[in-house]
PDB file of C-alpha atoms in Angstrom:
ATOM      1  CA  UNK S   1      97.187 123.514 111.505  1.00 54.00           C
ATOM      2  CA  UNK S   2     100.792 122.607 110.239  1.00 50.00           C
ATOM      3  CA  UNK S   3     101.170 118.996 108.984  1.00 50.00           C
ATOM      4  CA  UNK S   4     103.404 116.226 109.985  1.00 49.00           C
ATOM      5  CA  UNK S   5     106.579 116.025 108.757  1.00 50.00           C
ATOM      6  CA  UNK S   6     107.498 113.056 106.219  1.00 49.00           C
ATOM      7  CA  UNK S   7     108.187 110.091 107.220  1.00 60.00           C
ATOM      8  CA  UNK S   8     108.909 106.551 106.397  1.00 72.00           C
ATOM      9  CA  UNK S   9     106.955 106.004 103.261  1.00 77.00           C
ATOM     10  CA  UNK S  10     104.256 103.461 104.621  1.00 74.00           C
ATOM     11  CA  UNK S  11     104.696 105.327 108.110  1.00 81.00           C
ATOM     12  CA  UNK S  12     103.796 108.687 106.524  1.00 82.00           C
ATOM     13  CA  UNK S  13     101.019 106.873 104.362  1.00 81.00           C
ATOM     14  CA  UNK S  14      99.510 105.587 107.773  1.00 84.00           C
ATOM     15  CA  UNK S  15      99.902 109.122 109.797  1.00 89.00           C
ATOM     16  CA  UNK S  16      98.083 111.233 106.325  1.00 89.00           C
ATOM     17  CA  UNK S  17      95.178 108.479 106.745  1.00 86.00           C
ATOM     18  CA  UNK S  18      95.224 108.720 110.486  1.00 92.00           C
ATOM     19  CA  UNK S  19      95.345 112.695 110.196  1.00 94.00           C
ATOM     20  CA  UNK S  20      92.527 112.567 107.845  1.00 92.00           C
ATOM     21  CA  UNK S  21      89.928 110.274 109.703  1.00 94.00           C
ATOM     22  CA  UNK S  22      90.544 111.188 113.317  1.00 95.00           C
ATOM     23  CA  UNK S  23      92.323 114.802 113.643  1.00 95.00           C
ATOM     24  CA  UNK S  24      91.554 116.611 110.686  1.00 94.00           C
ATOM     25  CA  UNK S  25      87.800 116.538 111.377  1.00 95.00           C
ATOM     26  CA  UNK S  26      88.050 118.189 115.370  1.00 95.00           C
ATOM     27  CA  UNK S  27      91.429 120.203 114.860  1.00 95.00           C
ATOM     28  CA  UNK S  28      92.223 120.842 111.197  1.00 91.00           C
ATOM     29  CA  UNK S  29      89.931 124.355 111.622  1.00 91.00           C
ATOM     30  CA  UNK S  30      91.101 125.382 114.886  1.00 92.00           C
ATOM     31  CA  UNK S  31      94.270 127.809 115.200  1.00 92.00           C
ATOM     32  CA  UNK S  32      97.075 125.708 117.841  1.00 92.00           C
ATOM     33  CA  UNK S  33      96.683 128.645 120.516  1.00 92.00           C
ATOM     34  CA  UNK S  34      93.510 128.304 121.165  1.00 95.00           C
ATOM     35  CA  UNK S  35      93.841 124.387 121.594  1.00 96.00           C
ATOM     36  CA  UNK S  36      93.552 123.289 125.714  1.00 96.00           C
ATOM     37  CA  UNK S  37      94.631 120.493 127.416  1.00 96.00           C
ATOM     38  CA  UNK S  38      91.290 119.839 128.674  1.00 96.00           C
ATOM     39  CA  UNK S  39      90.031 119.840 124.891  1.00 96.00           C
ATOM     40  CA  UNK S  40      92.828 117.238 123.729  1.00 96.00           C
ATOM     41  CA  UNK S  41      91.690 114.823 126.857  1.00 97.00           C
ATOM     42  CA  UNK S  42      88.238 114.554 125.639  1.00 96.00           C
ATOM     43  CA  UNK S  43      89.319 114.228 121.868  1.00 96.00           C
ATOM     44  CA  UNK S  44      91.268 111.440 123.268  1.00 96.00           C
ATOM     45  CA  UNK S  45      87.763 109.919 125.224  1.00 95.00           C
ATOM     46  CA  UNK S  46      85.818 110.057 122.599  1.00 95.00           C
ATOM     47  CA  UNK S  47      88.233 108.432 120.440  1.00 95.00           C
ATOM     48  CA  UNK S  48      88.663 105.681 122.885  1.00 94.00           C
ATOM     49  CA  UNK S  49      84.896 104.731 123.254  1.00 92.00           C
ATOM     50  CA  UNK S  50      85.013 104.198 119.379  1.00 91.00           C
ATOM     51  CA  UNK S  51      88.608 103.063 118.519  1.00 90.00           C
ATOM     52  CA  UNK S  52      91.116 100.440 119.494  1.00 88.00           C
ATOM     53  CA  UNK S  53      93.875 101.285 121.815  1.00 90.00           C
ATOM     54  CA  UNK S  54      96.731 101.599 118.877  1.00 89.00           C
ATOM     55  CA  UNK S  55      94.580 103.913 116.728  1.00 92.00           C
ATOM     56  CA  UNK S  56      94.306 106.333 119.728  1.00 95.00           C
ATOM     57  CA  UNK S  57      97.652 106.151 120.428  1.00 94.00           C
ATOM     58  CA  UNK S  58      98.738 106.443 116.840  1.00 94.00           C
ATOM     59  CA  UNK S  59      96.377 109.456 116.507  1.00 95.00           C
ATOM     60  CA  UNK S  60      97.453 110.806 119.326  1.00 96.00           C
ATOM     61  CA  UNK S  61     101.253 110.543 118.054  1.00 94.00           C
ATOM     62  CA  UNK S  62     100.289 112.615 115.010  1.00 94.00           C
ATOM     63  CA  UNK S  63      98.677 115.446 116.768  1.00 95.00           C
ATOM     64  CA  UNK S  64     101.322 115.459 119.459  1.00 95.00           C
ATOM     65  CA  UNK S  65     103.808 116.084 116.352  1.00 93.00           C
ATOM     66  CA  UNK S  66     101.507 118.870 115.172  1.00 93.00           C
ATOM     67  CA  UNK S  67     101.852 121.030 118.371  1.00 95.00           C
ATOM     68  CA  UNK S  68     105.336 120.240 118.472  1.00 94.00           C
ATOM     69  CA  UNK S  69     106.259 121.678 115.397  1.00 93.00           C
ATOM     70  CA  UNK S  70     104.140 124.473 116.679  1.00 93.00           C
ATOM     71  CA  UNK S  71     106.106 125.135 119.225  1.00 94.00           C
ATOM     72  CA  UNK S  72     109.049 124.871 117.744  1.00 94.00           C
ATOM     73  CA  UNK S  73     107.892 127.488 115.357  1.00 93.00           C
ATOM     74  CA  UNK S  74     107.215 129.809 118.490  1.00 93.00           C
ATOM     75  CA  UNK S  75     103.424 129.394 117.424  1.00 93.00           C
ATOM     76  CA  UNK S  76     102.802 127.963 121.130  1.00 94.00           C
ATOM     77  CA  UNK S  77     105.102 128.326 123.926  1.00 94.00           C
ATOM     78  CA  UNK S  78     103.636 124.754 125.050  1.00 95.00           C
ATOM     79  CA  UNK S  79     102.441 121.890 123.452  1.00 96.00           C
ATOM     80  CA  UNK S  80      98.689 120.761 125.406  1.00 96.00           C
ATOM     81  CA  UNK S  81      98.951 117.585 124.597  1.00 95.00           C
ATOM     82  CA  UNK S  82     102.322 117.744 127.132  1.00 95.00           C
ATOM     83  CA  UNK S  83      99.585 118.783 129.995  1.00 95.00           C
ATOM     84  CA  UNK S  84      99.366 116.173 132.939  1.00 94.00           C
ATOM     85  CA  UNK S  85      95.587 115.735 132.712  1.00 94.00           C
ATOM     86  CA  UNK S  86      96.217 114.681 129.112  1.00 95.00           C
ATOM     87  CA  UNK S  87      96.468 110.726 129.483  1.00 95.00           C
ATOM     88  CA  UNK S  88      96.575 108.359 126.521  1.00 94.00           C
ATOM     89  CA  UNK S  89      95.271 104.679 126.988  1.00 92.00           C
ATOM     90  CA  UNK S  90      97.856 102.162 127.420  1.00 90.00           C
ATOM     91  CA  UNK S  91      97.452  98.689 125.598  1.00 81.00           C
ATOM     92  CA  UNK S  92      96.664  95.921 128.001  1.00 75.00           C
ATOM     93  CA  UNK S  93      99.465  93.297 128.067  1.00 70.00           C
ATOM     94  CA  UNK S  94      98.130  90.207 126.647  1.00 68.00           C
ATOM     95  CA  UNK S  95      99.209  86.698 127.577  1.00 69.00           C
ATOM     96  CA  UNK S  96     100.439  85.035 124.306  1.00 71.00           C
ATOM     97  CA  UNK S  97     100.197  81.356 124.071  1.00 78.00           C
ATOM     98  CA  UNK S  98     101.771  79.539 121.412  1.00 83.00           C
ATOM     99  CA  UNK S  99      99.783  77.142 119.322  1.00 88.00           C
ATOM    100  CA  UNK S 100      99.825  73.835 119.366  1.00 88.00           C
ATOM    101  CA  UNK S 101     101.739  70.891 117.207  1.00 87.00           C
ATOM    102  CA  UNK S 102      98.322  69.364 116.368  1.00 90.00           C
ATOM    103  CA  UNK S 103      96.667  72.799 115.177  1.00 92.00           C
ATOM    104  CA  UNK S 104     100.117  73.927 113.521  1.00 92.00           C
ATOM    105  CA  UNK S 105      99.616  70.627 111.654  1.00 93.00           C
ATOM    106  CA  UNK S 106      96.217  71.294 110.781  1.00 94.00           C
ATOM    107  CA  UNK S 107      96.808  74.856 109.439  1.00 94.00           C
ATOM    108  CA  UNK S 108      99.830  73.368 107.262  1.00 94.00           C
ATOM    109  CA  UNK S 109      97.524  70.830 106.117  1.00 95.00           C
ATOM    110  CA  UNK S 110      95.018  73.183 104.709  1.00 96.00           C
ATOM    111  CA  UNK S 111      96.763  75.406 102.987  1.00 97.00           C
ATOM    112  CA  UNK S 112      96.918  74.925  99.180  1.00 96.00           C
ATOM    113  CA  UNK S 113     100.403  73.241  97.770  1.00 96.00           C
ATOM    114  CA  UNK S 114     101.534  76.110  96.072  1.00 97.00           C
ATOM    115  CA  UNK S 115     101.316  77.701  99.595  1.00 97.00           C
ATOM    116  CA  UNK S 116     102.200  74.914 102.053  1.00 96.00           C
ATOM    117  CA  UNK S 117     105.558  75.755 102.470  1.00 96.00           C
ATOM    118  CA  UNK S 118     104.814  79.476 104.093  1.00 96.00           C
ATOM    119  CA  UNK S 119     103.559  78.246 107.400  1.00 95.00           C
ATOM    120  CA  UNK S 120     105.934  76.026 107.539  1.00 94.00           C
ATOM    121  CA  UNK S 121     108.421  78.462 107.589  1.00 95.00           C
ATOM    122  CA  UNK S 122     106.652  80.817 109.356  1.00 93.00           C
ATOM    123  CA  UNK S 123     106.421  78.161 112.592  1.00 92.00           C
ATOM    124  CA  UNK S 124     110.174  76.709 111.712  1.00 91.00           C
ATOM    125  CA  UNK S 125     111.995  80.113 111.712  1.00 92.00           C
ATOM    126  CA  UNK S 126     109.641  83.002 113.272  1.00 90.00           C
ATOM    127  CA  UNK S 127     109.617  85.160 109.823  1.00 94.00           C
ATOM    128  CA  UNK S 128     107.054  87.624 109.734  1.00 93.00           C
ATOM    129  CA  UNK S 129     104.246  87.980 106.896  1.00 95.00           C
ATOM    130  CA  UNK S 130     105.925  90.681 105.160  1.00 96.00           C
ATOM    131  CA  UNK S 131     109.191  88.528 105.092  1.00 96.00           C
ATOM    132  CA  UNK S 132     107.653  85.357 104.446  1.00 97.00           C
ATOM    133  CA  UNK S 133     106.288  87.269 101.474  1.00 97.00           C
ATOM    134  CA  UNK S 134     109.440  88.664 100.103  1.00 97.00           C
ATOM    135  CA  UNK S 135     111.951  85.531 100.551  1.00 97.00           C
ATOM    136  CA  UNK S 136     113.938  84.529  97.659  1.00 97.00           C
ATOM    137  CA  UNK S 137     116.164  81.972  97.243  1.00 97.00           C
ATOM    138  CA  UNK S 138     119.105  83.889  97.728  1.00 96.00           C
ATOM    139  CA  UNK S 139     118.255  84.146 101.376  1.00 96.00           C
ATOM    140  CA  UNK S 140     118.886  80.762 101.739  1.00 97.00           C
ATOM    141  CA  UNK S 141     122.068  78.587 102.992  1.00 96.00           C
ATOM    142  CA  UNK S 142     121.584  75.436 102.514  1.00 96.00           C
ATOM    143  CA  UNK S 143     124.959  74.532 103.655  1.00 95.00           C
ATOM    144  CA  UNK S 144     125.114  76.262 106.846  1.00 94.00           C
ATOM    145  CA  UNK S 145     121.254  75.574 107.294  1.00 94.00           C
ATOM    146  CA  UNK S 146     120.832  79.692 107.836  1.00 95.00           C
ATOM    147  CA  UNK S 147     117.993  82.078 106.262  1.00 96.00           C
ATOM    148  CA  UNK S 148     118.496  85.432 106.418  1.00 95.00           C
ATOM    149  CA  UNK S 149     115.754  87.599 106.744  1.00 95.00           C
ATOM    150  CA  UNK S 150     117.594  90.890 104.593  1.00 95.00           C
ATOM    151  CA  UNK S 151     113.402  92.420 102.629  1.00 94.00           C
ATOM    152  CA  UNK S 152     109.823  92.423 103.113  1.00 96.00           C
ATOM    153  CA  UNK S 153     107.363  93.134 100.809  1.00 96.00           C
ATOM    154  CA  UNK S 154     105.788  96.203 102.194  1.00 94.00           C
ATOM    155  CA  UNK S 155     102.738  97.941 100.973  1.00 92.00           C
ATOM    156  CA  UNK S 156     102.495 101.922  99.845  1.00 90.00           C
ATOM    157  CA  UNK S 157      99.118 102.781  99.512  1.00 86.00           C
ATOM    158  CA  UNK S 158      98.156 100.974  96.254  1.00 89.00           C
ATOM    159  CA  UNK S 159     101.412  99.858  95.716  1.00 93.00           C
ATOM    160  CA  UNK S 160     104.656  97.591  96.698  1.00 96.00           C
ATOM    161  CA  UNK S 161     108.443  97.669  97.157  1.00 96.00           C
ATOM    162  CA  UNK S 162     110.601  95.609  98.468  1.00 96.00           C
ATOM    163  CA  UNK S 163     111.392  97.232 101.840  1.00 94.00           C
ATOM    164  CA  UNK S 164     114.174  96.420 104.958  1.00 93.00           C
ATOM    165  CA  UNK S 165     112.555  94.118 107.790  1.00 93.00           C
ATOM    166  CA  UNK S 166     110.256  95.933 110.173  1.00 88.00           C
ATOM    167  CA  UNK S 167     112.507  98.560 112.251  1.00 84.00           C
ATOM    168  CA  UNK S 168     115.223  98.385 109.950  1.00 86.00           C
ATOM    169  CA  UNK S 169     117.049  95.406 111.078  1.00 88.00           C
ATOM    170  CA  UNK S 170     118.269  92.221 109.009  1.00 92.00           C
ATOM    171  CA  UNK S 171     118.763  88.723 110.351  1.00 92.00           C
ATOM    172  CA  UNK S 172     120.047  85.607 110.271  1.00 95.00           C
ATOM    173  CA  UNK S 173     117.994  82.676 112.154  1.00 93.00           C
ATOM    174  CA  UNK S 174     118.583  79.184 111.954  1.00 93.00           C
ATOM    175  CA  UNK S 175     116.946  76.673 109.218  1.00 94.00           C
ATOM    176  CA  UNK S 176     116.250  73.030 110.477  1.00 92.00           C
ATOM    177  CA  UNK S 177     117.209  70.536 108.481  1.00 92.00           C
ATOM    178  CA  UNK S 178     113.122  69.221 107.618  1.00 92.00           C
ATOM    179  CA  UNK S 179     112.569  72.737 106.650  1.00 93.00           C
ATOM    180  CA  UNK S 180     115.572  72.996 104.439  1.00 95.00           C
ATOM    181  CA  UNK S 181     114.456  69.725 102.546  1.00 95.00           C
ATOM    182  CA  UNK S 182     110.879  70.992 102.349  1.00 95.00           C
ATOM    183  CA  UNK S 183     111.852  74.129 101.417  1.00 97.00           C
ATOM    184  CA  UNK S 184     113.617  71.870  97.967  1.00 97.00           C
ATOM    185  CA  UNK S 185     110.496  70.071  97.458  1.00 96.00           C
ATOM    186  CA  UNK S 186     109.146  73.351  96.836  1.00 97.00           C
ATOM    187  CA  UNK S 187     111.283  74.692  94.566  1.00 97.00           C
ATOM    188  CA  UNK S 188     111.409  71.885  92.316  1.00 97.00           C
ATOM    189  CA  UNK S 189     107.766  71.820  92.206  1.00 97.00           C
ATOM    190  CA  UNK S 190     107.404  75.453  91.905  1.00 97.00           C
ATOM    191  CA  UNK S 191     110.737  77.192  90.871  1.00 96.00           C
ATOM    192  CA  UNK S 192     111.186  80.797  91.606  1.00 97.00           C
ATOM    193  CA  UNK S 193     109.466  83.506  90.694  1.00 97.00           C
ATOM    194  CA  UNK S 194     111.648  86.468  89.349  1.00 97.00           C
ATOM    195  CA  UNK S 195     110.174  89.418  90.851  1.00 97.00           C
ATOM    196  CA  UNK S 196     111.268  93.267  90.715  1.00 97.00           C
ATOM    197  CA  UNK S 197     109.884  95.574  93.077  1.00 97.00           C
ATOM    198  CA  UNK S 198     111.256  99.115  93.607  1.00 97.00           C
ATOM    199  CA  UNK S 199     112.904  99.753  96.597  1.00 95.00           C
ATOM    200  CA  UNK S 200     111.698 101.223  99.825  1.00 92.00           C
ATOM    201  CA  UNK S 201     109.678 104.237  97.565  1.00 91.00           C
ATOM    202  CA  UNK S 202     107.357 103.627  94.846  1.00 92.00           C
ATOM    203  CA  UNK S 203     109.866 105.689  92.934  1.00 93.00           C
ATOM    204  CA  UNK S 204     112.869 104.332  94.238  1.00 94.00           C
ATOM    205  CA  UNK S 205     115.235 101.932  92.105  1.00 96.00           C
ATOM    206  CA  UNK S 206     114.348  98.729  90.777  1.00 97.00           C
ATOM    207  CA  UNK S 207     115.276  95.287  92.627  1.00 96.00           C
ATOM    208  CA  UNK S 208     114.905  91.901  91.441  1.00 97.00           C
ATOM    209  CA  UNK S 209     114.892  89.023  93.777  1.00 97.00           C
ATOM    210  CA  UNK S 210     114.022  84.968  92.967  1.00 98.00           C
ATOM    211  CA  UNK S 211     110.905  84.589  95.612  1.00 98.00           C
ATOM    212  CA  UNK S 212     110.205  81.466  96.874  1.00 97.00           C
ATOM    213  CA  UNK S 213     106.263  82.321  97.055  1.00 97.00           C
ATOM    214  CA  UNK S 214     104.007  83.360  94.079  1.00 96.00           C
ATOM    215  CA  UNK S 215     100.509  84.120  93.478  1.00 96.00           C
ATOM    216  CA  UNK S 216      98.076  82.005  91.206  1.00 93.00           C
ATOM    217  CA  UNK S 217      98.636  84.600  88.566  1.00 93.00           C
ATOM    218  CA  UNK S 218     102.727  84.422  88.546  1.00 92.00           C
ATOM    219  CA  UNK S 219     103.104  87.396  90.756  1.00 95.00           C
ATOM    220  CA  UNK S 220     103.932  88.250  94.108  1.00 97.00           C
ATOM    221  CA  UNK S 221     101.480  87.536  97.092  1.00 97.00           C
ATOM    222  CA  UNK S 222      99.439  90.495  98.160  1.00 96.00           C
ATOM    223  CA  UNK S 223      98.440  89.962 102.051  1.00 94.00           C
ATOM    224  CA  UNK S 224      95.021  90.869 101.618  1.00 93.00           C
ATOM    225  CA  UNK S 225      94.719  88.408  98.952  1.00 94.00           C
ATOM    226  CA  UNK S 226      96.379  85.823 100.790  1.00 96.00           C
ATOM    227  CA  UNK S 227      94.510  85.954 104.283  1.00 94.00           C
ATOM    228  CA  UNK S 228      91.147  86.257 102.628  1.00 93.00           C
ATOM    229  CA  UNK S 229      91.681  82.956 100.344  1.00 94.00           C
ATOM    230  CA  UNK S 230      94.163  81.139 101.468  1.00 96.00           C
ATOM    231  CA  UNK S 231      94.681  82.048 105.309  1.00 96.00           C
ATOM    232  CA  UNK S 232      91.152  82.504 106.825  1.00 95.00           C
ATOM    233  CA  UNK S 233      89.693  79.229 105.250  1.00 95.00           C
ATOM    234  CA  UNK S 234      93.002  77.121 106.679  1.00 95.00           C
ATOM    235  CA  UNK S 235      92.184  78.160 110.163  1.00 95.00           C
ATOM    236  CA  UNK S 236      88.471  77.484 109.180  1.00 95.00           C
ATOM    237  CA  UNK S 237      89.605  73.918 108.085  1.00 95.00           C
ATOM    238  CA  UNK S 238      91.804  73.933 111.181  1.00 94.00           C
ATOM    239  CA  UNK S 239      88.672  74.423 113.870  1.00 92.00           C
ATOM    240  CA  UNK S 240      90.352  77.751 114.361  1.00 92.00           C
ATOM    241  CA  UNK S 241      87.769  80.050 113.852  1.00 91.00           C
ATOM    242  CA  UNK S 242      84.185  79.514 112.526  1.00 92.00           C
ATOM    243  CA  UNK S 243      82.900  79.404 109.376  1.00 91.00           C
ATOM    244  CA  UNK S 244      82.514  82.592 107.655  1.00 89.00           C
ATOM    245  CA  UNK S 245      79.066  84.184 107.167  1.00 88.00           C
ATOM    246  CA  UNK S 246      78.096  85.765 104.242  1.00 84.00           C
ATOM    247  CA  UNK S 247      77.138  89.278 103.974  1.00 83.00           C
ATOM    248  CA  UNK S 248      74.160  91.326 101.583  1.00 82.00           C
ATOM    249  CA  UNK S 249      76.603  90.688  98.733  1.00 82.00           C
ATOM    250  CA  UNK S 250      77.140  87.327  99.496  1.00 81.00           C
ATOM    251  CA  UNK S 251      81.214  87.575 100.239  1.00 82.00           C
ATOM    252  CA  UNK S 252      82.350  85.968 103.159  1.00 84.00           C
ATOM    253  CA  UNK S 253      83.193  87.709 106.178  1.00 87.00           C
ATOM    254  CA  UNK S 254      85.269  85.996 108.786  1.00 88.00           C
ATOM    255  CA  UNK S 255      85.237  86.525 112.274  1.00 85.00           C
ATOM    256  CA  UNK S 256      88.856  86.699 113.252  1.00 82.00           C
ATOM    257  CA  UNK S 257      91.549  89.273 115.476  1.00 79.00           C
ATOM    258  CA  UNK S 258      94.464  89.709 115.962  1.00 77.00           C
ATOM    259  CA  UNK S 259      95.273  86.447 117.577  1.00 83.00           C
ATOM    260  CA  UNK S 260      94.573  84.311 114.581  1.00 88.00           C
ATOM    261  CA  UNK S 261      96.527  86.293 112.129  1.00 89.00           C
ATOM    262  CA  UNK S 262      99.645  84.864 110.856  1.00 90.00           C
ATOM    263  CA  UNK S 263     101.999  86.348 113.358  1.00 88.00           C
ATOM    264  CA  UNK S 264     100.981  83.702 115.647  1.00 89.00           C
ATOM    265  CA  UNK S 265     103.136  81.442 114.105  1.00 90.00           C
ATOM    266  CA  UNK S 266     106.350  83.260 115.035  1.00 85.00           C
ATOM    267  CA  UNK S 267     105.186  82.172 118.955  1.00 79.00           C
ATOM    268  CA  UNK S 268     105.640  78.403 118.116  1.00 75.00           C
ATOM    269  CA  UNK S 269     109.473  78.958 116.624  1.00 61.00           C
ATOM    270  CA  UNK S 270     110.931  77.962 119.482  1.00 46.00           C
ATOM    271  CA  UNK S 271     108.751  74.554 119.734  1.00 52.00           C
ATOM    272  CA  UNK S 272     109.254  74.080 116.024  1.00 50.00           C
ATOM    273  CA  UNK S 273     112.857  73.774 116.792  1.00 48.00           C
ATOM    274  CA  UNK S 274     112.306  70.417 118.436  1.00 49.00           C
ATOM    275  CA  UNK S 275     109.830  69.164 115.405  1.00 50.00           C
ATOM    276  CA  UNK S 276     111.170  65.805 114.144  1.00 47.00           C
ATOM    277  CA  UNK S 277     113.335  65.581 110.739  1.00 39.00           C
ATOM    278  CA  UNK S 278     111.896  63.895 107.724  1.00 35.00           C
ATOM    279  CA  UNK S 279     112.951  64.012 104.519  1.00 33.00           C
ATOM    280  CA  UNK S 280     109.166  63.041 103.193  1.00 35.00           C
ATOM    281  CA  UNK S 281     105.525  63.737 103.705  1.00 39.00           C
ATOM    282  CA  UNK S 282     103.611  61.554 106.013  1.00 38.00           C
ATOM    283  CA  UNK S 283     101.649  61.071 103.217  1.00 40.00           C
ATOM    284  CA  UNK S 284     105.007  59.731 101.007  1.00 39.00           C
ATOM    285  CA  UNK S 285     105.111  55.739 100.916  1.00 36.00           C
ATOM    286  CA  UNK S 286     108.949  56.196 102.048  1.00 36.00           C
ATOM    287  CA  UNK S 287     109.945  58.177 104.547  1.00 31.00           C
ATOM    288  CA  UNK S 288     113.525  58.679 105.878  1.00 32.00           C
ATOM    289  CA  UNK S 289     112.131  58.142 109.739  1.00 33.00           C
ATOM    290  CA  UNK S 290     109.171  57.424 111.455  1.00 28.00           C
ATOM    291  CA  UNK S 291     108.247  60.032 113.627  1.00 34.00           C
ATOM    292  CA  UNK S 292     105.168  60.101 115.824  1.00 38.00           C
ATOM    293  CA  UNK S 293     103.958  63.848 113.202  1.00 46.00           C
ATOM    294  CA  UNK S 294     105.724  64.360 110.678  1.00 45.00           C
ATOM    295  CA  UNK S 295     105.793  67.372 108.680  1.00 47.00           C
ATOM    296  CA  UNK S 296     103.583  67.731 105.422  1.00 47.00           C
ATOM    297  CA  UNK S 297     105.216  67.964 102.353  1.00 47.00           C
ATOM    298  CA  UNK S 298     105.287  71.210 100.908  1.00 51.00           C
ATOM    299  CA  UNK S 299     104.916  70.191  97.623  1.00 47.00           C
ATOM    300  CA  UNK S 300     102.198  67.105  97.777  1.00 44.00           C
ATOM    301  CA  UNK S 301      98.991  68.698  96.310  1.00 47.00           C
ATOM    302  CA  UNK S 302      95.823  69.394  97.905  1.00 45.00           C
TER     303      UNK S 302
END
């Protein structure tokens, strides 16, 4: 069968893995002619009985752009997965409900110093993990109280570049003042970290940018590193999720989806908005106001 065209560079690193695990192994040996729509539906059941609804769909995507190149090759004259019988799963719509102050709190609580700050600003101005990862200094406007959300870090396979914001858009979102001040306490704690990451392809040109957030060895955050040390045992601390059992080689494996992930923060933005200013930690014998929660310090160790 012909391959998928490139892509994106993570987007064609998803679709080759994709390819490989769930079409390759039913389709790769087949010639597209012989391919029926009644053959592609039950691909699509089996899949479905094993798989989450975004894998099908995603593996459905690539072998929907298989056929189509078929056919515009004159291979097929139409593309089965077009039939009407063919139906792909639909993901249900799921209500999202914002966290609360209290466990907001909580999670800020537990995180490390050296990490406090990211949830802040994660709640405070709705960045997303990649973005959070990849924010410098120069992003911010302290004077205008802005943050502009302009890179991610993004990861290629085994590697990293600094990458636009997911579907190629840049922003600029407000930066309360509480966040602003924390986000100083950080940086005269922990000053930037000169990073340079190449740009958008592993092999694309170098970029250097002063990140606010570093790893324990001086480099940039890696998100697997980050949600299995840092993350997961916050919302552990937090009563978010249980504690983590251990498995035959005594790691710890935490029971956690999709709702407990980061992201989840981005829902409580527009609550954060109305989060009391201080210019101190509770925890800081003077504070500029006494508000009924104040924010942690980003910078007060743990």
């Amino acid at each position: 069968m012909a391959r998928i065209p490139p892509r994106d560079p993570s987007t064609k690193i998803r679709y080759e893995y994709i390819h490989r695990l769930h079409v390759a192994p039913t389709f790769a040996k087949r010639q597209v002619k012989s391919i029926k729509p009644s053959q592609v539906q039950a691909w699509i059941s089996a899949l479905s009985s094993r798989f989450e609804t975004s894998t099908v769909q995603t593996a459905f995507l690539v072998l929907q752009g298989i056929l189509e190149l078929a056919v515009a090759d004159e291979a097929i004259k139409r593309s089965p997965a077009k039939s009407p019988i063919v139906q792909v799963p639909k993901r249900a719509t799921e209500e999202i409900t914002a966290w609360s102050d209290e466990r907001v709190h909580a999670l800020i609580d537990a995180h490390p110093a050296l990490f406090r700050l990211l949830p802040m600003l994660g709640a405070a101005c709705g960045l997303r993990q990649g973005e959070l990862f990849g924010l410098a200094l120069e992003d911010i406007d302290f004077e205008e109280h802005l943050l502009r959300a302009r890179w991610q870090i993004k990861k290629l396979g085994a590697d990293h570049v600094f990458a636009l914001p997911k579907n190629d858009r840049e922003r600029v979102v407000p930066l309360p003042e509480w966040a602003a001040d924390a986000i100083k306490r950080h940086i005269a704690t922990f000053p930037p970290l000169a990073c340079s990451l190449p740009w958008e392809r592993v092999d694309g040109r170098l970029r250097t940018h002063n990140l606010l957030f570093r790893w324990t060895d001086d480099r940039f955050i890696k998100a697997r590193s980050y949600s299995e040390t840092v993350w997961k045992p916050a919302l552990v601390a937090a009563g978010v999720i249980p504690a983590p059992d251990k498995d035959t080689r005594r790691r710890s494996r935490y029971a956690t989806s999709r709702k407990e992930g980061l992201h989840q923060l981005r829902h409580t933005t527009m609550r954060a908005s109305c989060w009391p200013a201080v210019s101190r930690s509770r925890n800081s014998p003077n504070t500029s106001a006494t508000p009924t929660r104040a924010l942690p310090s980003a910078s007060t160790p743990t």
